[in-house]
Amino acid sequence: MDEVKAAHGCLRLQPDGGLAVLDSRGRPAAAGSGLAGDLAAAVLSGEAGSLTATAGELYAVRTRLPAGGGLEETAVSVDMTNLSVVVGGDKIIKLVRQWSGADRSARLLARLADAGVESVPGYYGSLEWDHPEQGRGTLALLSALIPDADDGWTWAADDVVAWFRGGALPDFPSALGRLTAEVHAALIAAEPLPGPGAAEARARADGVLDVALALTDGDAGIRLENRAGHLRDLLAALPETGAPAFDLHGDLHVGQVLRSGDRYWLLDFDGDPQLPAAERDRPDTAARDVAHLAASLDMVASVAAKRLQTDDPRSLDRLYGWAAEAQAQLVRAYHSAAAESGFPDLLDEALLPGLTAEQLLRELIYAHRYLPRWQYAADGAITYRFQRDFSRTPQTKEPVWTPPAS
């Protein structure tokens, strides 16, 4: 098998396109094995001469951002797809486990770095392998570490719980709208393309509902079936749009946003992990990202309900009512920031109801396939966001949604 070899291990290309990340003894590499430091050093130097490939050529692609030279390694526990390691205490390197898995990120991060976007962690560059059979692929990405930061599934839920208990109304939805518009304005600087047609968008969305209905059983399945008519109407109403298409974030939710102090940073431009690689990289309109982010605010309400351990209908109405207003704040801030950046017509709001419904259905599917304990969040959001259609379902009492135990 072809390999990229370093002093403390290797990246081995498997026949199925997987990349095995191995230490010098041939075991799965981890923080402290030295491999992450070897690869980070190559990126920082802008030279891949310290590494060897058994086939093809290696390239270190370096941005102009200055970086500290420390290479000591510290583990990161939150990246389940790749191997991420803190290097030197101020940098983080992502070692890819699947060929082409970070090509999109490398391209978009380089563009954002060139544009000087400050709401994305500083990007130092990538290690790439020009393979004689696979073509050119990104093996590792090196970025600045944001210290003392949490992702949005923590800080957003903290803010909503504090508000529910009598604290200040969270202001982060506006910050998220501005951040998203800033990133979009930089990404659309390349030539925009026509957005997908309504027929294509409706077919894709309607198929998602059918899959969600087939996979979701039990009480959650009953609640979904009771709202399927309303959901299908929303998906079928996706309109034609004149909004431009461009390279999006593709997997935009609060969990991709770090907060430290009063600053926010957007992470992970790999695209939607539920889509095939070719579809993941297709340009789309800004509404796709905004709807994805809006859906995650509904699920923050579910997470807050779990944290509060409340199933009281008035309390749940209050939490999901907050989410609806937070979504409106997000959209207003996006429009304002996009106009300031010179793109007043970037977001077509008419797409948001259908695309938000589609994304919540995708969250149910994701939970079924990869993370069953996450089903409650999308289930609660769908139950409280969409109307039960008594003309199409029996007028019987349905199982009440309640958050799982903390």
mmCIF file of C-alpha atoms in Angstrom, residues 206 209-210 213 221-235 361 382 386-389 392-393:
data_model
loop_
_atom_site.group_PDB
_atom_site.id
_atom_site.type_symbol
_atom_site.label_atom_id
_atom_site.label_comp_id
_atom_site.label_asym_id
_atom_site.label_seq_id
_atom_site.Cartn_x
_atom_site.Cartn_y
_atom_site.Cartn_z
ATOM 1 C CA ASP A 206 -39.459 15.360 -0.590
ATOM 2 C CA LEU A 209 -39.234 13.273 4.226
ATOM 3 C CA ASP A 210 -39.877 9.794 2.843
ATOM 4 C CA LEU A 213 -40.753 8.542 7.810
ATOM 5 C CA GLY A 221 -42.450 8.236 14.390
ATOM 6 C CA ILE A 222 -46.076 8.853 15.422
ATOM 7 C CA ARG A 223 -45.402 12.552 15.970
ATOM 8 C CA LEU A 224 -43.609 12.809 12.633
ATOM 9 C CA GLU A 225 -46.390 10.991 10.753
ATOM 10 C CA ASN A 226 -48.941 13.367 12.281
ATOM 11 C CA ARG A 227 -47.015 16.332 10.842
ATOM 12 C CA ALA A 228 -46.038 14.779 7.539
ATOM 13 C CA GLY A 229 -48.802 16.605 5.654
ATOM 14 C CA HIS A 230 -47.663 20.027 6.861
ATOM 15 C CA LEU A 231 -44.030 19.155 6.213
ATOM 16 C CA ARG A 232 -44.753 17.893 2.703
ATOM 17 C CA ASP A 233 -46.678 21.075 1.915
ATOM 18 C CA LEU A 234 -43.711 23.196 3.013
ATOM 19 C CA LEU A 235 -41.271 21.137 0.970
ATOM 20 C CA LEU A 361 -35.730 15.903 8.837
ATOM 21 C CA ILE A 382 -40.445 19.115 14.660
ATOM 22 C CA PHE A 386 -44.886 22.148 12.684
ATOM 23 C CA GLN A 387 -48.638 21.752 12.833
ATOM 24 C CA ARG A 388 -50.403 18.459 13.254
ATOM 25 C CA ASP A 389 -52.787 17.927 10.346
ATOM 26 C CA ARG A 392 -55.079 13.642 7.341
ATOM 27 C CA THR A 393 -54.445 11.899 10.682
#
